[in-house]
Amino acid sequence: MTVDSQGTATAGSQDAPGRAAGKSQTPPPPSGAKEALQPSRGRRSLPGGLLPYLLVTPALLSMAVLLLYPLISNLILSFQSVNRRELIRRETPWVGFDNYTDLLGNSEFWTVVLRSVAFTAANVALIMAIGTGIGLLLNRLGKKMRLVLSLALAFAWAMPIVASVTVFRWLFDEQFGVANWLMRTLGFSGYEQHNWFETGFSAFVIITALVVWGSVPFVALNMYAGLTTVGTELYEAARMDGASGWRTFWSVVFPNLKPFFMITTFLEIIWVFKAFTQVYAMNQGGPDRATETLPVFAYIEGMSQQHYGVAAAISILTIVMLLVAMSFYFRLILKQEDEQ
Amino acid sequence: MRTRKPLTVGAVAKNATALVLALIFVFPVYWMFSSSLKPQSEILSKDPVFFFTPTFENYSTATGVDLFWTYVTNSLIVTVGAVLLALLVALAASFAIARMRFKGRKGIVLIVMMAQMAPWEVMVIAMYMIARDNEMLNSIPLLTAIYFVMVLPFTIWTLRGFIAAVPVELEEAAQIDGCTRGQAFRKVIFPLLAPGLMSTSLFGFITAWNEFAMVLVLNKDKTNQTLTLWLTQFQTAFGDDWGATMAASTLFALPVLIVFLFLQRKAVGGMTAGAVKG
C-alpha cells in the first residue's frame, strides 16, 4: 500500500488538500511553476486562436464569481457599519475607516493578533522540527520499519479534520479520557477528573497537539522524499570526514534541501494562521474566548455578535497578514525558478 | 538481498524510536475505531479497556439519528458534484495552459497559483452576506458551487502537469492519422490521464468532504447540512455517548482513510511525475 521504501511514495510535492492545518485547499506544488522556463517538449505545437480563451473561460469565470466577487464584497462590507438592525433592514451605511480604526485601537484585537501569531509560531516550529526529525529518521530506517512508520503517518494524514477533532476531545475527556488515565498511570497527581479545556493555555495545548499530529506527516514524508533525491554519497562523504550527525545535517542536508524547508515553512505558516476548523470545532474559541485566533474571532464577531462590518474588517486585516506571508512564498517560488 | 547489519545500540534506539512514533501517530485513529466498537459499559470506565467483545450498538445509535441519511446524501451530492464539475472545467483550462500558447497564458497560471491560497475560511462572513442577499442560504447548489471553486485551482494545476507529461508527439501522430484535435484528445490523451484524474479527484473529494466553515455559516437548516456538521452536532446532542460519537467519527472518516491508503502511492507517485514534468 503506502510507501514502497524507495521514496517514490509520498514524494508528492502536493499536499492532500486540507491536511496540514485545516485549510481547505492545496498549495501549489513547491516544485511547481517551472513551466515558464522549461522549453518543454510538451507544449510546442498548436497555435492559438480563440480556442484557448474559450477553454479557460469557464474556469476564470467561476473563480471570478465565487472567489473574486466575495473578496471584493468583503472589502466593501468592511467599510460599512452592518449589524443586526442594518442586516434586517438591508441598510448599508458607509462609515469609511471606522471599523478599522476601532479595531486597531482596541486592545482585545491586538491580544487576538498576538495570540494568533504566537499560536502559529509555536505550531509551525513544532511541525517543522518534528517533521524534519522524522523525515531524517525515515531515511535511516530499514525497509520494514520504514513501512510501519510511513503507514502510521499516512493514517494521521488521511484522517478528516472534523473526525480528528472529535477523537482528540474523546482522548482528553474529563472523566473517561485516555489522557487522564495515562497521566495517572505515569504517576502524576491531580488527573482524576482533570478538565483539559479549563484554561485557554491548556486548550491550546490540545489544539496544538492536534494540529501538529495532523501536519507532521506532510512534512516528514516529503522531507524523506527530498532526502532520497539528495543521494547518499554526500552523507557518506560527510561521515567519512568524521562529521557528527548535527554537523552533517547543517552542512549537507540543510543546504541541499533549503528550498524545501523554506517553502514548507511558509506553507505551514499560511495554513496554521488561517486554520479555523481545529480551533473552532474543538472548543468554539472558549473557554471565555481565550482560544480565539483571528479567523475564529472574525467568525464570532460576525455570526454570534452580528457585527458583520467589523467581522469583514477583521478578515481583511487577516488577509493582509496572510498576503505578507504569501508574497514571501511567491517570491521564493519565482526565485527558485530563476535559479534553475 | 541485503546483508544483515550487526545489531548496534544505535540501530536498536533508531527502531525503538520509530516504533514509538508509529504508535503515537496511529493511536488516535486506533482509539477512534476501537472505542466505536466498545459496549457502553466499557466506554464509561475510568481506566481504559483494551480488550473487549466488539459490538455494533454504537453504529446503530449513530445511524439511527434523525436525518442521518439526509446528511449522507447531502455530503455525497456536494462532494461528488464539486469534484465532477471541477474535473470538467479544469480539463479544458489545463489543456489550454499545458498545450497552447496564447497571450495572457502566464497571467492565468499566476491567477491559478494565487487562487490555490485563497483564504476561504476567513471569507465566511462575506459569503453569508452574499448568500443572504440573494436568498441562497441553505442551498445545496450554492455549497456545491463553492466547493467546486475551492478545488478548482489545484485540479487545474495538477491536471496541467499530467497533460504536459504526455508527449505531444502522440497527439500529433493521431492527428496525422486523421483524428481531429478533439478526437486526438479524447482517444490519446484522456486515457493516459487516468492516474491524474484519479489523484486529483481523490484530493478534491477530501477537501469537499471535510469542509466545515462554509456549511457552518451558510446552511443552518438541518435538512441541508452535510456530515461534517452532523458530526460536530452529534457530539453536542449525544453528550457523553462517546461510543456513538466515535462510531459517527469512524463512519465519517472511513471512506477517506480507505481510499487514501489504497490510492496514496499511485496517486501521489503519479502526481509527482505530473508536477515535475511541468
XYZ file of C-alpha atoms in Angstrom:
618
model
C 0.000 0.000 0.000
C 1.670 3.118 1.149
C 5.341 3.563 0.925
C 7.458 1.225 -1.105
C 10.611 2.064 0.745
C 12.291 3.618 -2.200
C 10.934 7.023 -1.502
C 8.820 7.193 -4.568
C 5.966 7.072 -2.188
C 4.827 10.326 -0.849
C 7.246 12.219 -2.907
C 4.336 14.399 -3.774
C 5.201 17.977 -3.702
C 1.472 18.332 -3.476
C -0.358 18.043 -0.280
C -3.558 16.239 0.273
C -5.784 19.223 0.478
C -6.892 20.221 3.822
C -4.375 18.184 5.626
C -1.696 20.161 7.235
C -3.673 22.667 9.156
C -7.243 22.668 8.280
C -7.000 24.703 5.262
C -9.258 23.568 2.622
C -7.129 23.877 -0.398
C -3.911 22.537 -1.682
C -0.790 24.514 -2.139
C 0.805 24.832 -5.442
C 3.438 22.181 -5.618
C 6.585 23.635 -4.119
C 8.448 22.386 -7.112
C 5.888 23.742 -9.463
C 5.834 26.723 -11.699
C 8.800 25.688 -13.661
C 6.945 25.770 -16.828
C 7.733 29.283 -17.798
C 11.346 28.315 -18.159
C 11.461 24.846 -19.486
C 11.379 24.714 -23.233
C 9.197 21.712 -22.682
C 8.650 19.249 -25.425
C 5.095 19.163 -24.182
C 3.893 22.438 -25.461
C 5.426 23.413 -28.679
C 2.690 22.717 -31.193
C -0.731 24.169 -31.579
C -1.008 27.846 -32.400
C -3.573 29.870 -30.558
C -6.594 31.500 -31.999
C -9.731 31.753 -29.940
C -9.794 28.172 -28.706
C -7.502 28.562 -25.673
C -9.536 31.504 -24.442
C -12.732 29.510 -24.792
C -11.171 26.682 -22.832
C -10.046 28.812 -19.898
C -13.181 30.947 -19.723
C -15.312 28.607 -17.561
C -12.524 28.341 -15.010
C -11.815 32.062 -14.887
C -15.472 32.945 -14.811
C -16.284 30.669 -11.898
C -13.304 31.924 -9.926
C -14.373 35.488 -10.620
C -17.934 34.863 -9.449
C -17.267 32.728 -6.392
C -13.869 33.912 -5.268
C -13.112 37.387 -6.522
C -16.626 38.722 -6.012
C -16.838 37.588 -2.347
C -13.370 39.040 -1.761
C -14.463 42.381 -3.131
C -17.746 42.364 -1.227
C -15.774 41.520 1.885
C -13.663 44.609 1.286
C -16.732 46.775 0.698
C -18.502 45.376 3.737
C -15.517 46.269 5.882
C -16.198 49.960 5.176
C -19.827 49.703 6.253
C -21.490 49.543 9.600
C -23.677 46.490 9.252
C -25.067 44.983 12.426
C -28.203 43.039 13.245
C -30.529 46.005 12.684
C -28.992 47.056 9.379
C -28.976 43.466 8.235
C -32.700 43.107 8.767
C -33.472 46.445 7.128
C -30.957 45.743 4.420
C -29.213 49.035 5.005
C -25.559 49.560 4.246
C -24.383 52.761 5.925
C -20.855 53.750 4.923
C -18.509 54.505 7.771
C -15.192 54.825 5.975
C -12.302 53.505 8.023
C -14.245 53.414 11.297
C -14.246 49.633 11.579
C -10.500 49.600 11.056
C -9.675 52.418 13.456
C -11.932 50.853 16.088
C -10.188 47.533 15.710
C -6.671 48.912 15.606
C -7.377 50.952 18.726
C -8.866 48.012 20.551
C -6.576 46.090 22.874
C -8.732 42.983 22.539
C -7.958 42.869 18.831
C -4.251 43.101 19.458
C -4.496 40.331 22.039
C -6.053 38.104 19.396
C -3.399 39.107 16.841
C -0.583 38.315 19.261
C -2.252 35.061 20.217
C -2.643 34.091 16.566
C 0.972 34.887 15.836
C 2.228 33.009 18.902
C -0.021 30.043 18.126
C 1.200 29.955 14.528
C 4.848 30.299 15.525
C 4.633 27.533 18.119
C 2.809 25.160 15.818
C 4.999 25.758 12.798
C 8.184 25.409 14.853
C 6.982 22.107 16.271
C 5.732 20.840 12.916
C 8.995 21.656 11.163
C 11.235 20.299 13.932
C 9.332 17.054 14.419
C 8.628 16.620 10.716
C 12.306 17.089 9.845
C 13.360 14.718 12.595
C 11.007 12.012 11.404
C 11.998 12.606 7.786
C 15.665 12.072 8.701
C 14.759 9.006 10.719
C 12.750 7.526 7.828
C 15.790 7.882 5.638
C 17.928 5.848 8.024
C 15.449 3.097 8.822
C 15.338 -0.373 7.373
C 12.743 -1.289 4.831
C 10.187 -2.845 7.170
C 10.353 -0.252 9.903
C 10.106 2.479 7.322
C 6.936 0.917 6.004
C 5.450 0.728 9.504
C 6.200 4.354 10.308
C 5.088 5.635 6.898
C 1.805 3.789 7.204
C 1.166 5.292 10.624
C 1.933 8.743 9.215
C -0.388 8.143 6.278
C -3.214 7.299 8.680
C -2.791 10.573 10.534
C -2.514 12.423 7.221
C -5.713 10.970 5.788
C -7.826 11.488 8.885
C -10.523 14.094 8.157
C -10.061 17.122 10.394
C -13.503 17.156 11.936
C -13.176 13.483 12.811
C -9.784 14.038 14.398
C -11.134 16.966 16.426
C -13.817 14.662 17.812
C -11.278 11.976 18.603
C -8.999 14.423 20.408
C -11.938 15.607 22.501
C -12.534 11.997 23.452
C -8.865 11.374 24.227
C -8.884 14.392 26.538
C -12.302 13.805 28.018
C -12.573 14.908 31.644
C -13.975 11.657 33.009
C -13.141 8.812 30.689
C -10.364 10.211 28.533
C -7.296 8.125 27.971
C -5.052 11.168 28.533
C -6.070 11.497 32.167
C -5.598 7.778 32.656
C -2.147 7.981 31.114
C -1.150 10.865 33.386
C -2.384 8.932 36.431
C -0.574 5.802 35.308
C 2.625 7.754 34.857
C 2.233 8.841 38.460
C 1.157 12.470 38.088
C -1.358 13.579 40.671
C -4.372 15.766 40.018
C -5.542 13.935 36.930
C -8.556 12.259 38.484
C -11.010 14.488 36.649
C -8.711 16.967 35.029
C -10.514 19.307 32.664
C -8.128 19.989 29.795
C -10.388 22.690 28.414
C -10.473 24.706 31.601
C -7.873 27.301 30.665
C -7.062 28.832 27.326
C -3.465 27.692 27.561
C -4.350 24.089 28.217
C -6.967 24.120 25.453
C -4.276 25.489 23.118
C -2.011 22.616 24.101
C -4.672 20.150 22.914
C -5.314 22.102 19.715
C -1.558 22.247 19.090
C -1.251 18.507 19.637
C -3.985 18.002 17.066
C -2.543 20.410 14.507
C 0.990 19.073 14.878
C -0.187 15.472 14.736
C -2.112 16.157 11.556
C 0.568 18.276 9.871
C 3.783 16.414 10.613
C 3.113 13.588 8.106
C 3.131 16.029 5.199
C 6.478 17.486 6.215
C 8.045 14.168 7.235
C 7.090 12.179 4.146
C 8.047 14.988 1.777
C 11.276 15.540 3.657
C 12.088 11.865 3.285
C 11.264 12.017 -0.414
C 13.535 15.046 -0.709
C 16.353 13.270 1.089
C 16.243 10.358 -1.318
C 16.862 12.789 -4.159
C 19.941 14.238 -2.498
C 21.717 10.914 -2.829
C 23.586 9.002 -0.212
C 27.091 9.831 -1.412
C 27.030 13.196 0.261
C 26.176 11.780 3.680
C 28.691 9.016 3.255
C 31.346 11.551 2.390
C 30.440 13.694 5.359
C 30.510 10.716 7.661
C 33.876 9.644 6.284
C 35.192 13.069 7.077
C 34.117 12.420 10.628
C 31.286 14.915 10.754
C 28.816 14.480 13.560
C 25.118 13.969 12.858
C 24.396 17.599 13.672
C 27.207 18.819 11.520
C 26.121 16.604 8.623
C 22.638 17.971 8.886
C 23.672 21.608 8.857
C 26.377 21.388 6.226
C 24.986 18.714 3.913
C 21.287 18.130 4.332
C 20.083 21.627 5.083
C 21.810 23.475 2.238
C 20.637 20.845 -0.221
C 17.062 20.966 0.930
C 16.890 24.666 1.709
C 14.157 25.394 -0.845
C 12.132 22.553 0.607
C 12.477 23.920 4.136
C 11.640 27.466 3.122
C 8.596 26.569 1.070
C 7.204 24.069 3.559
C 7.648 26.549 6.393
C 5.789 29.273 4.523
C 3.004 26.902 3.576
C 2.613 25.785 7.170
C 2.593 29.402 8.359
C -0.211 30.227 5.948
C -2.179 27.100 6.823
C -1.874 27.327 10.580
C -2.556 31.061 10.638
C -5.880 30.655 8.878
C -6.837 27.352 10.499
C -10.454 27.573 11.540
C -11.863 24.064 11.921
C -9.431 22.760 14.524
C -9.721 25.802 16.750
C -13.438 26.379 16.434
C -14.687 22.793 16.402
C -12.524 21.915 19.378
C -13.908 24.442 21.823
C -15.731 27.249 19.963
C -12.924 29.630 20.864
C -13.504 29.055 24.560
C -13.072 28.919 27.471
C -14.197 32.506 27.791
C -12.969 33.455 24.302
C -9.427 32.523 25.310
C -8.645 30.401 22.246
C -9.961 32.806 19.651
C -7.473 33.142 16.831
C -8.089 35.664 14.047
C -10.368 33.543 11.833
C -12.379 32.374 14.867
C -12.530 35.935 16.211
C -13.907 37.144 12.869
C -16.471 34.355 12.833
C -17.682 35.031 16.394
C -17.750 38.826 15.905
C -19.771 38.278 12.755
C -22.078 35.367 13.370
C -22.630 35.457 17.144
C -22.278 39.171 17.856
C -23.762 40.075 14.474
C -21.208 42.784 13.808
C -20.836 41.965 10.157
C -18.918 45.069 9.129
C -16.373 44.694 11.902
C -16.013 40.991 11.121
C -15.309 41.843 7.500
C -12.651 44.323 8.620
C -11.046 41.626 10.781
C -10.980 39.245 7.862
C -9.460 41.899 5.591
C -6.727 42.531 8.157
C -6.171 38.776 8.386
C -5.930 38.545 4.622
C -3.397 41.384 4.593
C -1.247 39.480 7.084
C -1.608 36.326 5.001
C -0.642 38.264 1.892
C 2.638 39.221 3.508
C 3.420 35.552 4.126
C 2.196 34.651 0.655
C 4.298 37.304 -1.042
C 7.381 35.741 0.535
C 6.173 32.387 -0.686
C 5.605 33.531 -4.244
C 8.894 35.401 -4.348
C 10.605 32.248 -3.212
C 8.944 30.152 -5.884
C 9.825 32.661 -8.571
C 13.397 32.893 -7.321
C 13.682 29.137 -7.284
C 12.536 29.165 -10.865
C 15.173 31.686 -11.854
C 17.899 29.565 -10.330
C 17.005 26.567 -12.398
C 19.051 -9.230 -0.685
C 20.903 -7.008 1.611
C 23.340 -8.343 4.072
C 22.176 -8.057 7.633
C 23.958 -5.385 9.550
C 25.133 -6.132 13.050
C 22.708 -5.037 15.712
C 24.117 -1.944 17.358
C 22.824 0.223 20.170
C 22.177 2.925 17.608
C 20.113 0.622 15.438
C 18.016 -0.515 18.377
C 17.411 3.055 19.505
C 16.519 4.058 15.973
C 13.985 1.287 15.550
C 12.534 1.778 19.009
C 12.036 5.490 18.308
C 10.378 4.680 15.018
C 8.056 2.204 16.689
C 7.044 4.650 19.429
C 6.429 7.363 16.848
C 4.347 4.998 14.722
C 2.248 4.140 17.776
C 1.731 7.814 18.624
C 0.631 8.677 15.100
C -1.687 5.757 14.687
C -3.097 5.791 18.205
C -5.871 8.402 17.769
C -7.149 6.545 14.712
C -6.978 3.217 16.508
C -8.658 4.685 19.577
C -11.482 6.093 17.485
C -12.084 2.754 15.838
C -11.777 0.608 18.947
C -13.980 2.945 21.004
C -16.644 2.752 18.337
C -16.883 -0.991 18.910
C -16.956 -0.873 22.704
C -20.086 -1.580 24.681
C -21.351 1.370 26.703
C -20.144 -0.119 29.982
C -16.562 -0.341 28.757
C -16.637 3.201 27.409
C -17.696 4.531 30.780
C -14.757 3.088 32.584
C -12.231 5.191 34.406
C -9.391 3.002 33.281
C -9.492 2.394 29.568
C -10.330 -1.130 28.498
C -8.091 -2.568 25.842
C -9.751 -5.976 25.462
C -13.481 -6.255 24.958
C -16.128 -8.023 22.952
C -16.920 -5.783 19.992
C -20.475 -4.639 19.463
C -22.192 -2.666 16.735
C -24.691 -0.989 19.031
C -22.864 2.346 18.704
C -23.222 2.208 14.951
C -26.944 1.662 15.145
C -27.214 4.632 17.545
C -25.209 6.800 15.168
C -27.047 5.859 12.017
C -30.397 5.859 13.792
C -30.217 9.623 14.303
C -32.924 11.617 12.579
C -31.905 12.722 9.126
C -28.729 10.617 9.080
C -29.329 9.531 5.500
C -30.154 13.101 4.529
C -26.710 14.164 5.748
C -25.086 11.303 3.856
C -26.967 12.213 0.686
C -26.127 15.904 1.030
C -22.450 15.180 1.596
C -22.313 12.913 -1.417
C -24.121 15.420 -3.633
C -21.929 18.394 -2.761
C -18.705 16.401 -2.822
C -19.235 14.405 -5.984
C -20.880 17.372 -7.695
C -17.994 19.687 -6.858
C -15.342 17.187 -7.943
C -17.016 16.320 -11.259
C -17.590 19.970 -12.115
C -14.008 20.788 -11.221
C -12.651 17.959 -13.371
C -14.684 19.087 -16.341
C -13.779 22.752 -16.115
C -10.179 22.028 -15.171
C -9.625 19.625 -18.050
C -10.441 22.364 -20.514
C -8.378 25.003 -18.770
C -5.370 22.797 -18.079
C -5.333 21.536 -21.641
C -5.129 25.113 -22.868
C -2.425 26.028 -20.377
C -0.342 22.923 -20.975
C -0.660 22.640 -24.729
C -1.329 26.009 -26.237
C 0.490 29.263 -26.438
C -1.623 32.317 -26.194
C -1.428 35.821 -24.856
C -2.107 36.001 -21.140
C -1.193 32.397 -20.503
C 1.328 33.303 -17.838
C -1.179 35.586 -16.196
C -3.672 32.759 -15.973
C -1.054 30.464 -14.479
C -0.368 33.122 -11.861
C -4.082 33.524 -11.095
C -4.435 29.782 -10.617
C -1.430 29.732 -8.278
C -2.826 32.555 -6.203
C -6.327 31.098 -6.108
C -4.868 27.977 -4.544
C -4.033 30.020 -1.498
C -7.403 31.727 -1.243
C -8.341 32.370 2.393
C -11.768 30.753 2.231
C -12.044 30.283 5.980
C -11.637 33.996 6.500
C -14.277 34.990 3.958
C -17.254 33.258 5.549
C -18.919 36.482 6.691
C -18.883 37.954 3.193
C -20.194 34.647 1.851
C -23.005 34.743 4.375
C -23.984 38.293 3.396
C -23.958 37.480 -0.317
C -25.961 34.283 0.152
C -28.453 36.069 2.344
C -28.943 38.989 -0.040
C -29.547 36.566 -2.892
C -31.888 34.328 -0.914
C -29.396 31.486 -1.217
C -28.905 30.438 2.381
C -29.446 26.714 2.970
C -28.788 25.993 -0.653
C -27.139 22.747 -1.666
C -26.330 24.069 -5.171
C -24.535 27.109 -3.727
C -22.498 24.903 -1.402
C -21.623 22.635 -4.322
C -20.581 25.653 -6.378
C -18.355 26.984 -3.590
C -16.659 23.621 -3.095
C -16.202 23.399 -6.839
C -14.272 26.671 -6.875
C -12.339 25.601 -3.775
C -10.977 22.510 -5.515
C -10.735 24.025 -8.997
C -7.291 25.685 -8.771
C -5.377 22.640 -7.645
C -7.322 20.472 -10.049
C -6.187 22.717 -12.901
C -2.683 22.790 -11.517
C -2.212 19.050 -11.237
C -4.002 18.136 -14.447
C -1.839 20.649 -16.247
C 1.199 18.721 -15.036
C -0.246 15.422 -16.166
C -1.182 16.716 -19.595
C 2.229 18.251 -20.082
C 3.733 14.868 -19.239
C 2.027 13.236 -22.221
C 4.373 13.538 -25.210
C 2.896 15.871 -27.754
C 4.115 13.516 -30.495
C 1.359 11.076 -29.568
C -1.211 13.714 -30.225
C 0.412 14.740 -33.492
C 0.569 11.158 -34.643
C -3.127 10.752 -34.013
C -3.804 13.904 -35.983
C -1.702 12.679 -38.864
C -3.752 9.502 -38.789
C -6.786 11.607 -39.440
C -8.111 12.429 -35.991
C -9.374 15.906 -35.295
C -7.839 17.717 -32.381
C -10.800 16.851 -30.190
C -10.598 13.210 -31.151
C -6.878 13.151 -30.527
C -7.512 14.467 -27.062
C -10.278 12.008 -26.354
C -8.599 8.934 -27.739
C -4.961 9.562 -26.902
C -4.523 11.952 -24.007
C -7.596 11.212 -21.974
C -6.833 7.516 -21.358
C -3.292 8.408 -20.327
C -4.662 10.877 -17.817
C -6.436 8.211 -15.765
C -3.985 8.281 -12.843
C -4.011 12.067 -12.885
C -7.779 12.206 -12.832
C -7.823 9.689 -10.026
C -5.423 11.548 -7.790
C -6.923 14.963 -8.398
C -10.416 13.710 -7.723
C -9.205 11.994 -4.558
C -7.764 15.228 -3.216
C -10.784 17.187 -4.330
C -13.020 14.662 -2.643
C -11.156 15.014 0.647
C -11.361 18.812 0.550
C -15.073 18.940 -0.116
C -15.917 16.057 2.214
C -14.041 17.845 5.016
C -15.287 21.377 4.557
C -16.635 22.864 7.745
C -16.636 26.679 7.857
C -18.858 27.361 4.831
C -21.551 24.817 5.624
C -21.500 26.002 9.241
C -22.282 29.565 8.194
C -24.435 29.086 5.126
C -26.620 26.082 5.910
C -28.283 26.490 9.284
C -31.222 24.387 8.214
C -30.571 20.810 9.294
C -32.023 19.227 6.182
C -29.386 20.985 4.100
C -26.317 20.225 6.158
C -23.510 17.785 5.496
C -21.871 15.018 7.505
C -19.180 17.401 8.738
C -21.732 19.401 10.694
C -23.663 16.284 11.624
C -20.542 15.008 13.356
C -19.903 18.147 15.406
C -23.555 18.468 16.365
C -23.851 14.791 17.115
C -21.316 15.262 19.841
C -23.281 18.100 21.411
C -26.584 16.262 21.134
C -25.325 12.970 22.485
C -23.307 14.500 25.285
C -21.350 11.744 26.885
C -22.233 8.989 24.491
C -18.662 8.746 23.332
C -19.150 5.277 21.885
C -21.758 6.518 19.451
C -19.725 9.669 18.753
C -16.704 7.547 17.866
C -18.880 5.332 15.674
C -20.050 8.502 13.920
C -16.454 9.703 13.508
C -15.439 6.346 12.100
C -18.307 6.379 9.622
C -17.235 9.844 8.577
C -13.525 9.059 8.298
C -13.587 5.529 6.937
C -14.267 6.274 3.257
C -11.429 8.794 3.194
C -8.999 6.587 5.106
C -9.645 3.599 2.864
C -9.458 5.476 -0.407
C -6.405 7.430 0.674
C -4.479 4.369 1.798
C -5.337 2.482 -1.362
C -4.588 5.261 -3.777
C -1.894 7.156 -1.970
C 1.085 5.565 -3.661
C -0.373 5.534 -7.109
C -1.919 8.938 -6.798
C 0.969 10.737 -5.197
C 3.590 8.944 -7.242
C 1.790 9.933 -10.406
C 1.279 13.401 -9.089
C 4.975 13.875 -8.552
C 5.579 12.858 -12.103
C 2.970 15.337 -13.199
C 4.322 18.149 -11.106
C 7.931 17.587 -12.025
C 7.435 17.351 -15.714
C 5.514 20.612 -15.905
